[in-house]
Short mmCIF file of C-alpha atoms in Angstrom, two decimals:
data_model
loop_
_atom_site.label_atom_id
_atom_site.label_comp_id
_atom_site.label_asym_id
_atom_site.label_seq_id
_atom_site.Cartn_x
_atom_site.Cartn_y
_atom_site.Cartn_z
CA MET A 1 80.71 -75.40 -7.61
CA THR A 2 77.17 -74.11 -8.11
CA ALA A 3 74.88 -74.90 -11.22
CA CYS A 4 72.74 -72.78 -13.34
CA ALA A 5 71.25 -73.33 -16.49
CA THR A 6 71.03 -70.05 -18.48
CA GLU A 7 70.23 -68.93 -21.69
CA PRO A 8 70.84 -65.54 -23.68
CA SER A 9 68.04 -63.20 -22.84
CA ALA A 10 66.25 -61.42 -25.47
CA ALA A 11 66.11 -58.28 -23.24
CA ASP A 12 70.09 -58.55 -23.45
CA GLU A 13 69.92 -58.83 -27.00
CA ASP A 14 67.86 -55.71 -27.79
CA ASP A 15 69.91 -53.78 -25.35
CA ASN A 16 72.01 -51.61 -27.56
CA ALA A 17 72.93 -49.20 -24.92
CA PRO A 18 76.54 -48.34 -25.37
CA ARG A 19 78.90 -49.82 -22.67
CA ALA A 20 81.12 -47.77 -20.70
CA SER A 21 84.81 -48.34 -20.83
CA CYS A 22 85.44 -48.61 -17.09
CA THR A 23 83.55 -49.38 -13.95
CA ILE A 24 83.59 -47.06 -10.92
CA THR A 25 82.54 -47.63 -7.37
CA ALA A 26 79.40 -45.96 -5.89
CA ASP A 27 81.21 -43.48 -3.90
CA GLY A 28 83.75 -42.60 -6.76
CA ALA A 29 86.87 -43.75 -4.97
CA TYR A 30 88.15 -46.39 -7.49
CA ALA A 31 87.57 -47.60 -10.90
CA ALA A 32 88.87 -50.73 -12.95
CA ARG A 33 88.92 -51.22 -16.34
CA LEU A 34 90.71 -54.14 -19.00
CA ALA A 35 93.84 -51.93 -20.47
CA GLU A 36 95.33 -53.13 -23.73
CA GLN A 37 98.54 -54.85 -23.30
CA LYS A 38 101.61 -52.56 -24.64
CA GLY A 39 102.71 -53.87 -28.02
CA SER A 40 99.49 -55.29 -28.84
CA GLU A 41 98.07 -55.24 -32.39
CA GLN A 42 95.57 -52.14 -31.31
CA GLU A 43 97.60 -49.66 -29.31
CA GLY A 44 95.72 -46.53 -28.43
CA SER A 45 94.78 -44.38 -25.39
CA GLU A 46 91.10 -45.31 -24.89
CA ARG A 47 89.14 -48.37 -25.79
CA GLU A 48 85.33 -48.54 -25.39
CA GLY A 49 83.83 -51.72 -23.58
CA ALA A 50 81.69 -52.31 -26.90
CA GLY A 51 84.66 -51.93 -28.84
CA ARG A 52 86.68 -54.81 -26.95
CA GLU A 53 84.43 -57.45 -28.61
CA GLY A 54 86.30 -59.46 -31.52
CA ALA A 55 89.53 -57.41 -30.86
CA CYS A 56 92.76 -58.92 -31.49
CA GLY A 57 94.61 -57.40 -28.75
CA SER A 58 95.43 -58.82 -25.20
CA TRP A 59 94.23 -57.40 -22.03
CA TYR A 60 94.82 -56.93 -18.34
CA PRO A 61 92.86 -55.53 -15.56
CA GLU A 62 93.89 -52.17 -14.19
CA ARG A 63 92.53 -50.49 -10.81
CA TRP A 64 92.51 -46.61 -10.84
CA THR A 65 92.48 -45.01 -7.50
CA LEU A 66 90.49 -41.70 -8.02
CA ASP A 67 90.04 -39.98 -4.20
CA GLY A 68 93.76 -39.06 -3.65
CA PRO A 69 95.36 -36.09 -4.68
CA GLU A 70 95.90 -37.38 -7.94
CA PRO A 71 94.60 -40.37 -10.13
CA TYR A 72 97.09 -43.39 -10.32
CA ALA A 73 96.62 -46.69 -11.92
CA VAL A 74 97.89 -49.88 -10.60
CA PRO A 75 98.24 -52.75 -13.35
CA LEU A 76 96.88 -56.17 -11.89
CA PRO A 77 98.02 -58.89 -14.90
CA GLY A 78 97.30 -62.32 -14.06
CA ASN A 79 99.29 -65.37 -15.48
CA GLN A 80 97.99 -64.88 -18.95
CA PRO A 81 96.24 -62.45 -20.92
CA GLU A 82 92.44 -61.80 -20.31
CA GLU A 83 89.73 -62.29 -22.85
CA ALA A 84 87.81 -59.37 -24.44
CA ASP A 85 84.67 -59.99 -22.61
CA THR A 86 86.25 -60.43 -19.17
CA GLU A 87 84.54 -58.36 -16.75
CA VAL A 88 86.00 -56.39 -13.66
CA GLN A 89 84.49 -54.51 -11.01
CA PRO A 90 86.07 -52.24 -8.17
CA MET A 91 85.46 -53.12 -4.86
CA GLY A 92 85.23 -50.43 -1.95
CA ASP A 93 88.77 -51.48 -0.28
CA GLY A 94 90.68 -51.40 -3.34
CA ARG A 95 90.70 -54.93 -4.58
CA VAL A 96 89.24 -55.62 -8.21
CA LEU A 97 86.98 -58.46 -8.53
CA ILE A 98 87.47 -60.26 -12.08
CA HIS A 99 84.56 -62.52 -14.00
CA ARG A 100 85.98 -65.31 -16.15
CA LEU A 101 84.21 -67.51 -18.33
CA VAL A 102 85.95 -70.98 -18.49
CA ASP A 103 84.64 -74.08 -20.02
CA GLY A 104 81.09 -73.09 -19.36
CA ARG A 105 81.94 -71.87 -15.67
CA HIS A 106 81.70 -68.49 -14.47
CA HIS A 107 84.70 -68.06 -12.21
CA PHE A 108 84.67 -65.02 -9.65
CA THR A 109 88.37 -64.11 -8.14
CA LEU A 110 89.36 -60.95 -6.21
CA LEU A 111 92.69 -59.35 -7.33
CA TYR A 112 95.20 -57.15 -5.56
CA PRO A 113 98.86 -55.96 -5.95
CA THR A 114 101.32 -57.94 -3.87
CA GLY A 115 104.62 -55.77 -4.69
CA PRO A 116 105.76 -56.85 -8.12
CA GLY A 117 102.87 -59.19 -8.63
CA THR A 118 99.12 -59.71 -8.55
CA GLY A 119 97.33 -61.74 -5.82
CA GLU A 120 94.38 -63.52 -6.55
CA LEU A 121 91.75 -64.72 -3.94
CA PRO A 122 89.03 -67.31 -5.84
CA LEU A 123 85.72 -66.68 -4.75
CA GLY A 124 84.25 -69.90 -6.30
CA ALA A 125 82.26 -70.30 -9.79
CA VAL A 126 78.72 -70.61 -11.04
CA GLU A 127 78.19 -73.48 -13.40
CA CYS A 128 76.35 -73.07 -16.59
CA PRO A 129 76.28 -75.81 -19.04
CA ASP A 130 75.33 -73.61 -21.84
CA ALA A 131 78.56 -71.83 -23.01
CA GLY A 132 76.55 -69.20 -24.35
CA ALA A 133 74.60 -68.61 -21.15
CA SER A 134 73.97 -64.86 -19.85
CA LEU A 135 75.35 -63.92 -16.53
CA ARG A 136 76.93 -60.65 -16.04
CA LEU A 137 77.79 -58.60 -13.07
CA LEU A 138 75.59 -55.94 -11.77
CA PRO A 139 76.50 -52.19 -11.34
CA PRO A 140 78.67 -51.89 -8.13
CA ALA A 141 76.41 -51.82 -5.05
CA PRO A 142 76.54 -49.18 -2.62
CA GLY A 143 79.35 -49.38 0.19
CA GLY A 144 81.52 -51.31 -2.23
CA ARG A 145 81.86 -54.77 0.26
CA THR A 146 79.33 -56.83 -1.84
CA ALA A 147 79.34 -57.45 -5.48
CA TYR A 148 76.20 -59.18 -7.51
CA ALA A 149 75.46 -60.89 -10.84
CA LEU A 150 72.32 -61.69 -12.77
CA ALA A 151 72.15 -65.04 -14.74
CA VAL A 152 69.19 -64.83 -17.35
CA GLY A 153 67.27 -68.05 -18.42
CA PRO A 154 64.50 -68.87 -20.62
CA ARG A 155 61.85 -67.88 -18.15
CA THR A 156 63.39 -66.91 -14.84
CA SER A 157 66.21 -64.74 -13.89
CA THR A 158 68.43 -64.95 -10.94
CA VAL A 159 70.53 -62.51 -8.97
CA TRP A 160 73.80 -63.98 -7.33
CA LEU A 161 75.86 -62.67 -4.32
CA VAL A 162 79.27 -63.25 -5.89
CA ALA A 163 81.51 -61.58 -3.34
CA GLY A 164 81.23 -60.57 0.35
CA GLY A 165 79.29 -63.55 1.21
CA ALA A 166 80.67 -66.43 3.43
CA PHE A 167 80.43 -69.38 1.41
CA GLY A 168 81.12 -68.61 -2.18
CA PRO A 169 78.38 -67.45 -4.72
CA GLU A 170 75.02 -67.54 -3.21
CA ARG A 171 71.56 -67.49 -4.97
CA LEU A 172 69.55 -64.57 -3.67
CA ALA A 173 66.61 -64.13 -5.68
CA VAL A 174 64.67 -65.82 -8.49
CA VAL A 175 62.72 -63.48 -10.65
CA PRO A 176 60.03 -64.75 -12.87
CA GLY A 177 60.70 -63.10 -16.60
CA ARG A 178 63.84 -62.38 -18.51
CA CYS A 179 65.78 -59.35 -16.79
CA ALA A 180 68.27 -56.64 -17.58
CA GLY A 181 69.64 -53.61 -16.75
CA GLY A 182 70.23 -53.15 -12.97
CA VAL A 183 70.02 -49.88 -10.75
CA TRP A 184 70.41 -49.70 -7.17
CA LEU A 185 67.58 -47.53 -5.23
CA ASP A 186 69.03 -46.94 -1.99
CA ARG A 187 72.54 -46.37 -0.11
CA GLY A 188 71.98 -49.74 1.88
CA GLY A 189 72.60 -52.12 -1.35
CA ARG A 190 69.24 -53.84 -0.84
CA MET A 191 66.70 -52.37 -3.14
CA LEU A 192 67.44 -53.54 -6.76
CA ALA A 193 65.81 -52.51 -9.94
CA LEU A 194 65.70 -54.45 -12.99
CA ASP A 195 64.00 -54.24 -16.35
CA ARG A 196 61.80 -57.38 -16.66
CA GLU A 197 60.51 -58.72 -20.14
CA LEU A 198 57.45 -60.76 -19.24
CA GLY A 199 54.31 -61.27 -21.63
CA GLY A 200 56.00 -59.69 -24.38
CA ARG A 201 56.48 -56.18 -22.38
CA THR A 202 59.34 -54.97 -20.43
CA LYS A 203 58.54 -53.14 -16.99
CA ALA A 204 60.89 -51.97 -14.27
CA VAL A 205 60.38 -53.97 -11.07
CA VAL A 206 62.15 -53.67 -7.69
CA VAL A 207 63.83 -56.64 -6.30
CA ASP A 208 64.09 -56.74 -2.36
CA LEU A 209 67.29 -58.57 -1.56
CA GLY A 210 66.29 -58.14 2.29
CA ARG A 211 63.19 -59.86 1.83
CA GLY A 212 64.06 -62.89 0.11
CA GLY A 213 63.83 -61.29 -3.42
CA GLU A 214 60.48 -60.02 -3.13
CA VAL A 215 59.42 -58.46 -6.49
CA SER A 216 57.11 -55.40 -6.68
CA PRO A 217 56.36 -53.38 -9.58
CA LEU A 218 58.32 -49.95 -10.01
CA LEU A 219 57.34 -48.43 -13.40
CA GLN A 220 53.76 -48.46 -14.73
CA ILE A 221 53.81 -45.50 -17.19
CA ALA A 222 51.54 -47.15 -19.70
CA ALA A 223 49.71 -50.68 -19.96
CA ASP A 224 51.05 -51.02 -23.59
CA SER A 225 54.68 -49.40 -22.99
CA ASP A 226 57.97 -50.87 -22.43
CA ASP A 227 59.56 -49.10 -19.72
CA ARG A 228 63.14 -49.30 -18.32
CA LEU A 229 64.97 -47.69 -15.46
CA LEU A 230 68.16 -46.33 -16.32
CA LEU A 231 69.69 -44.26 -13.43
CA ALA A 232 68.48 -43.37 -10.05
CA ASP A 233 69.79 -41.53 -7.49
CA PRO A 234 68.98 -42.37 -3.66
CA ASP A 235 69.55 -38.78 -2.17
CA SER A 236 67.14 -36.78 -4.32
CA GLY A 237 64.97 -39.80 -5.85
CA LEU A 238 65.56 -38.58 -9.15
CA ILE A 239 65.36 -41.15 -11.74
CA LEU A 240 66.11 -41.27 -15.58
CA VAL A 241 63.92 -43.66 -17.56
CA GLY A 242 63.52 -44.99 -20.97
CA SER A 243 60.06 -45.79 -22.37
CA ASP A 244 57.95 -45.73 -25.47
CA ALA A 245 54.92 -44.42 -23.63
CA PRO A 246 55.03 -41.07 -25.40
CA SER A 247 56.33 -42.34 -28.96
CA PRO A 248 55.05 -45.73 -29.56
CA GLY A 249 57.51 -48.18 -31.05
CA GLN A 250 60.33 -45.50 -30.42
CA GLU A 251 61.92 -45.17 -26.90
CA ARG A 252 62.56 -41.55 -25.17
CA LEU A 253 64.45 -40.46 -22.46
CA GLY A 254 62.55 -39.10 -19.37
CA TRP A 255 62.78 -38.42 -15.54
CA GLY A 256 60.55 -38.60 -12.71
CA VAL A 257 61.03 -38.99 -8.87
CA LEU A 258 60.60 -42.22 -6.82
CA GLY A 259 57.62 -41.85 -4.67
CA SER A 260 56.15 -38.76 -6.64
CA THR A 261 52.43 -38.69 -7.49
CA LEU A 262 53.67 -36.76 -10.53
CA PRO A 263 54.04 -38.67 -13.91
CA VAL A 264 57.13 -39.06 -15.87
CA ARG A 265 58.25 -36.35 -18.05
CA PHE A 266 59.99 -36.42 -21.47
CA PRO A 267 61.56 -33.46 -22.49
CA GLU A 268 62.64 -32.60 -26.00
CA SER A 269 66.17 -31.50 -24.86
CA LEU A 270 66.93 -35.17 -23.88
CA ARG A 271 66.49 -36.29 -27.60
CA PRO A 272 68.99 -34.39 -29.82
CA ASP A 273 68.72 -35.28 -33.46
CA ALA A 274 70.34 -38.15 -34.87
CA CYS A 275 71.98 -38.94 -31.82
CA THR A 276 71.69 -41.45 -28.98
CA VAL A 277 71.88 -40.44 -25.65
CA THR A 278 72.94 -42.53 -22.49
CA PRO A 279 72.86 -41.27 -19.01
CA PHE A 280 75.73 -42.53 -16.92
CA ALA A 281 75.91 -40.08 -13.54
CA ILE A 282 73.72 -38.09 -11.28
CA GLN A 283 74.88 -35.59 -8.88
CA PRO A 284 74.35 -36.69 -5.43
CA GLY A 285 73.61 -35.33 -1.83
CA LEU A 286 70.82 -32.91 -3.16
CA VAL A 287 68.27 -34.37 -0.44
CA LEU A 288 64.69 -33.42 -1.75
CA MET A 289 65.85 -31.27 -4.51
CA PRO A 290 65.50 -33.38 -7.53
CA GLU A 291 65.12 -30.49 -10.23
CA SER A 292 68.57 -29.42 -9.29
CA CYS A 293 70.43 -32.55 -9.66
CA ALA A 294 72.80 -32.57 -12.67
CA VAL A 295 72.63 -35.47 -15.25
CA ALA A 296 75.76 -36.48 -16.90
CA LEU A 297 74.81 -38.42 -20.57
CA ARG A 298 77.00 -39.69 -23.18
CA VAL A 299 76.09 -38.42 -26.61
CA ASP A 300 76.86 -40.81 -29.45
CA GLY A 301 76.11 -39.01 -32.91
CA PRO A 302 77.91 -38.96 -36.62
CA LEU A 303 80.92 -37.33 -35.61
CA GLY A 304 81.56 -39.28 -32.36
CA SER A 305 81.09 -39.35 -28.81
CA TRP A 306 80.62 -36.25 -26.41
CA VAL A 307 79.56 -35.41 -22.99
CA GLY A 308 75.84 -33.78 -22.39
CA ALA A 309 74.90 -32.28 -18.90
CA TRP A 310 71.32 -31.74 -18.09
CA ARG A 311 69.18 -31.27 -14.98
CA PRO A 312 65.49 -31.45 -14.83
CA ARG A 313 64.91 -27.23 -14.19
CA SER A 314 66.64 -26.75 -17.52
CA ARG A 315 65.39 -26.29 -20.77
CA ARG A 316 68.28 -27.29 -22.63
CA MET A 317 71.47 -29.82 -22.49
CA CYS A 318 74.82 -28.41 -22.29
CA HIS A 319 77.08 -30.10 -24.91
CA LEU A 320 80.64 -30.52 -23.87
CA ALA A 321 83.82 -31.59 -25.40
CA ALA A 322 85.00 -34.88 -23.67
CA PRO A 323 88.44 -35.00 -23.07
CA GLN A 324 90.89 -36.75 -25.27
CA GLY A 325 90.98 -40.47 -24.40
CA TRP A 326 88.01 -40.35 -22.41
CA LEU A 327 86.75 -43.64 -21.00
CA ALA A 328 83.47 -43.04 -22.80
CA GLY A 329 80.54 -43.38 -20.75
CA ALA A 330 82.40 -43.10 -17.52
CA GLY A 331 82.27 -40.23 -14.92
CA VAL A 332 80.92 -39.07 -11.58
CA TRP A 333 79.58 -35.76 -10.37
CA THR A 334 80.91 -34.29 -6.65
CA GLN A 335 78.27 -33.10 -4.53
CA ASP A 336 79.17 -29.47 -5.41
CA GLY A 337 78.34 -30.12 -9.21
CA VAL A 338 81.60 -30.63 -10.71
CA LEU A 339 81.72 -33.52 -13.45
CA ARG A 340 84.68 -35.91 -13.10
CA LEU A 341 85.87 -37.83 -16.31
CA PRO A 342 88.51 -40.27 -16.20
CA TYR A 343 90.70 -40.59 -19.45
CA ALA A 344 93.84 -42.23 -20.55
CA THR A 345 96.45 -40.92 -23.26
CA GLY A 346 99.90 -41.94 -24.45
CA GLU A 347 100.80 -38.85 -22.33
CA VAL A 348 98.72 -39.55 -19.34
CA PRO A 349 98.04 -42.94 -18.73
CA CYS A 350 95.64 -42.38 -16.04
CA GLY A 351 93.77 -39.02 -15.76
CA VAL A 352 90.66 -37.28 -14.48
CA ALA A 353 89.56 -33.91 -15.98
CA GLU A 354 87.19 -31.99 -13.85
CA VAL A 355 84.46 -30.15 -15.76
CA ALA A 356 82.19 -27.28 -14.34
CA VAL A 357 79.28 -27.06 -16.58
CA PRO A 358 77.98 -23.52 -17.61
CA TRP A 359 74.43 -23.44 -17.30
CA GLY A 360 73.95 -19.96 -17.93
CA GLU A 361 70.64 -18.01 -17.72
CA THR A 362 68.62 -21.16 -19.14
CA GLY A 363 69.38 -23.01 -15.87
CA GLU A 364 66.56 -21.14 -14.09
CA TYR A 365 63.47 -22.72 -13.19
CA GLY A 366 61.11 -23.78 -15.91
CA GLY A 367 58.52 -25.71 -14.01
CA MET A 368 58.38 -29.25 -13.58
CA GLY A 369 59.99 -30.47 -16.59
CA ASP A 370 60.52 -28.54 -19.92
CA ALA A 371 57.92 -30.06 -21.89
CA GLY A 372 57.67 -27.83 -25.08
CA PRO A 373 55.24 -27.22 -28.00
CA GLY A 374 56.65 -30.43 -29.53
CA ASP A 375 56.43 -32.59 -26.80
CA PRO A 376 53.89 -35.36 -27.01
CA VAL A 377 53.63 -35.63 -23.14
CA ARG A 378 52.95 -32.03 -22.04
CA ASP A 379 52.45 -31.85 -18.38
CA GLY A 380 53.80 -34.96 -18.06
CA ALA A 381 50.54 -36.99 -19.25
CA ALA A 382 52.06 -39.77 -21.11
CA ALA A 383 50.08 -41.18 -24.03
CA GLY A 384 47.86 -43.94 -22.90
CA ALA A 385 48.78 -43.80 -19.10
CA SER A 386 46.90 -45.59 -17.02
CA SER A 387 45.65 -43.99 -13.59
CA THR A 388 44.22 -47.21 -12.04
CA PRO A 389 45.76 -47.43 -8.44
CA GLY A 390 48.16 -50.32 -8.18
CA GLU A 391 48.91 -52.70 -4.95
CA SER A 392 50.61 -50.78 -2.15
CA ALA A 393 54.63 -52.15 -1.97
CA GLU A 394 54.85 -50.92 1.87
CA PRO A 395 56.24 -53.55 4.02
CA ASP A 396 53.75 -55.51 6.35
CA SER A 397 56.50 -55.80 9.22
CA PRO A 398 56.23 -53.62 12.08
CA ALA A 399 60.18 -53.74 12.37
CA PRO A 400 61.96 -50.94 11.03
CA VAL A 401 62.89 -51.69 7.52
CA VAL A 402 64.42 -49.93 4.43
CA ALA A 403 61.92 -47.57 2.60
CA ARG A 404 60.47 -49.39 -0.28
CA PRO A 405 60.01 -47.42 -3.74
CA VAL A 406 56.49 -47.85 -4.96
CA PRO A 407 55.27 -47.54 -8.78
CA LEU A 408 55.33 -44.02 -9.88
CA GLN A 409 52.03 -41.97 -9.96
CA GLN A 410 50.72 -44.04 -7.34
CA ALA A 411 52.58 -42.95 -4.06
CA PRO A 412 51.63 -40.71 -1.36
CA LEU A 413 55.05 -38.78 -1.28
CA GLY A 414 54.38 -35.76 -3.00
CA ARG A 415 56.24 -33.51 -0.61
CA LEU A 416 59.60 -35.02 -2.64
CA VAL A 417 58.68 -33.03 -5.78
CA THR A 418 59.19 -29.09 -5.85
CA LYS A 419 55.85 -27.94 -7.25
#
């Protein structure tokens, strides 16, 4: 048993972004979710992850296969119903990692179908004496062979390897400060971005899991701003960020490019009135073409949730009706630009809707971003942004290593951005 003394993070408590109803592997082949037991008190076609908290129903893990001719679901019930806060995550080989909290210990187990039953392979546990400790799974790693968790304490945060190791859970990195989020920046599952709260400010940093958890800065939009990394695409370098740099005290959604010398943009089209916008997928495979990458967003407004589609070269967001029973906040893009949205209804318990976005004439190039007359950061210059060069994050080893992202506005790779 491995011990970790952790406490709830203020960064986690302040994170009001809606959670997705299911988790999809990085390659889009598998998904996993907690499904509601038939006959429970809250029957329905789809339950959002945030809505499960405090629910009266009973739950069991379910794996979806998405890369075949037709999607299908495999139930993986254990000997007893799961708790509403149990986490599940699909692995690249079709097994499902489950994270259960039992008597202050965080147990990790791989589930797999065995004929009529469910096989379980225990991986070990992380012991946290405080019953309210903050430890959660990080997003699925590229390749699907490993899985990671983030434990948050009062002064430090710890990255754990919880699946794919040789001897159970393994502590990989200890990061000063309280961390939240979690975005993979490369296809090798080595460079992890976290949103770190330190000294009263939240800034995205990079943790290099291949160099003993070495930490370097990533987002430096303004000295007194809170800057979070929400999504990143390793192929194009496109990133989606949340920052209050252009509007102090109010977070806005912006975009940039890893390694670019140009600053982050905050287009008006990414903040519709009276709505919360959460990006959940970026179109892959468009190497060196960040402006052409499509971004899928969950839009929550007074009338419910729907899907938004946007790309940097457009001057508007396409608002799309979500399929009935959409597992809200979940979906993937194909390389050809088709958006695949998983859904479940009484008639179709496992379905995927494929949406071709009608970009229209407004999808033509509009320059670097779509700053308009009402945009407080026209031409990408965030209010109060510092131009002081930071320390280089390049590795000092002469051996071949993974390219390291560096703070935006300070990198020499201007060729990644279409002028």
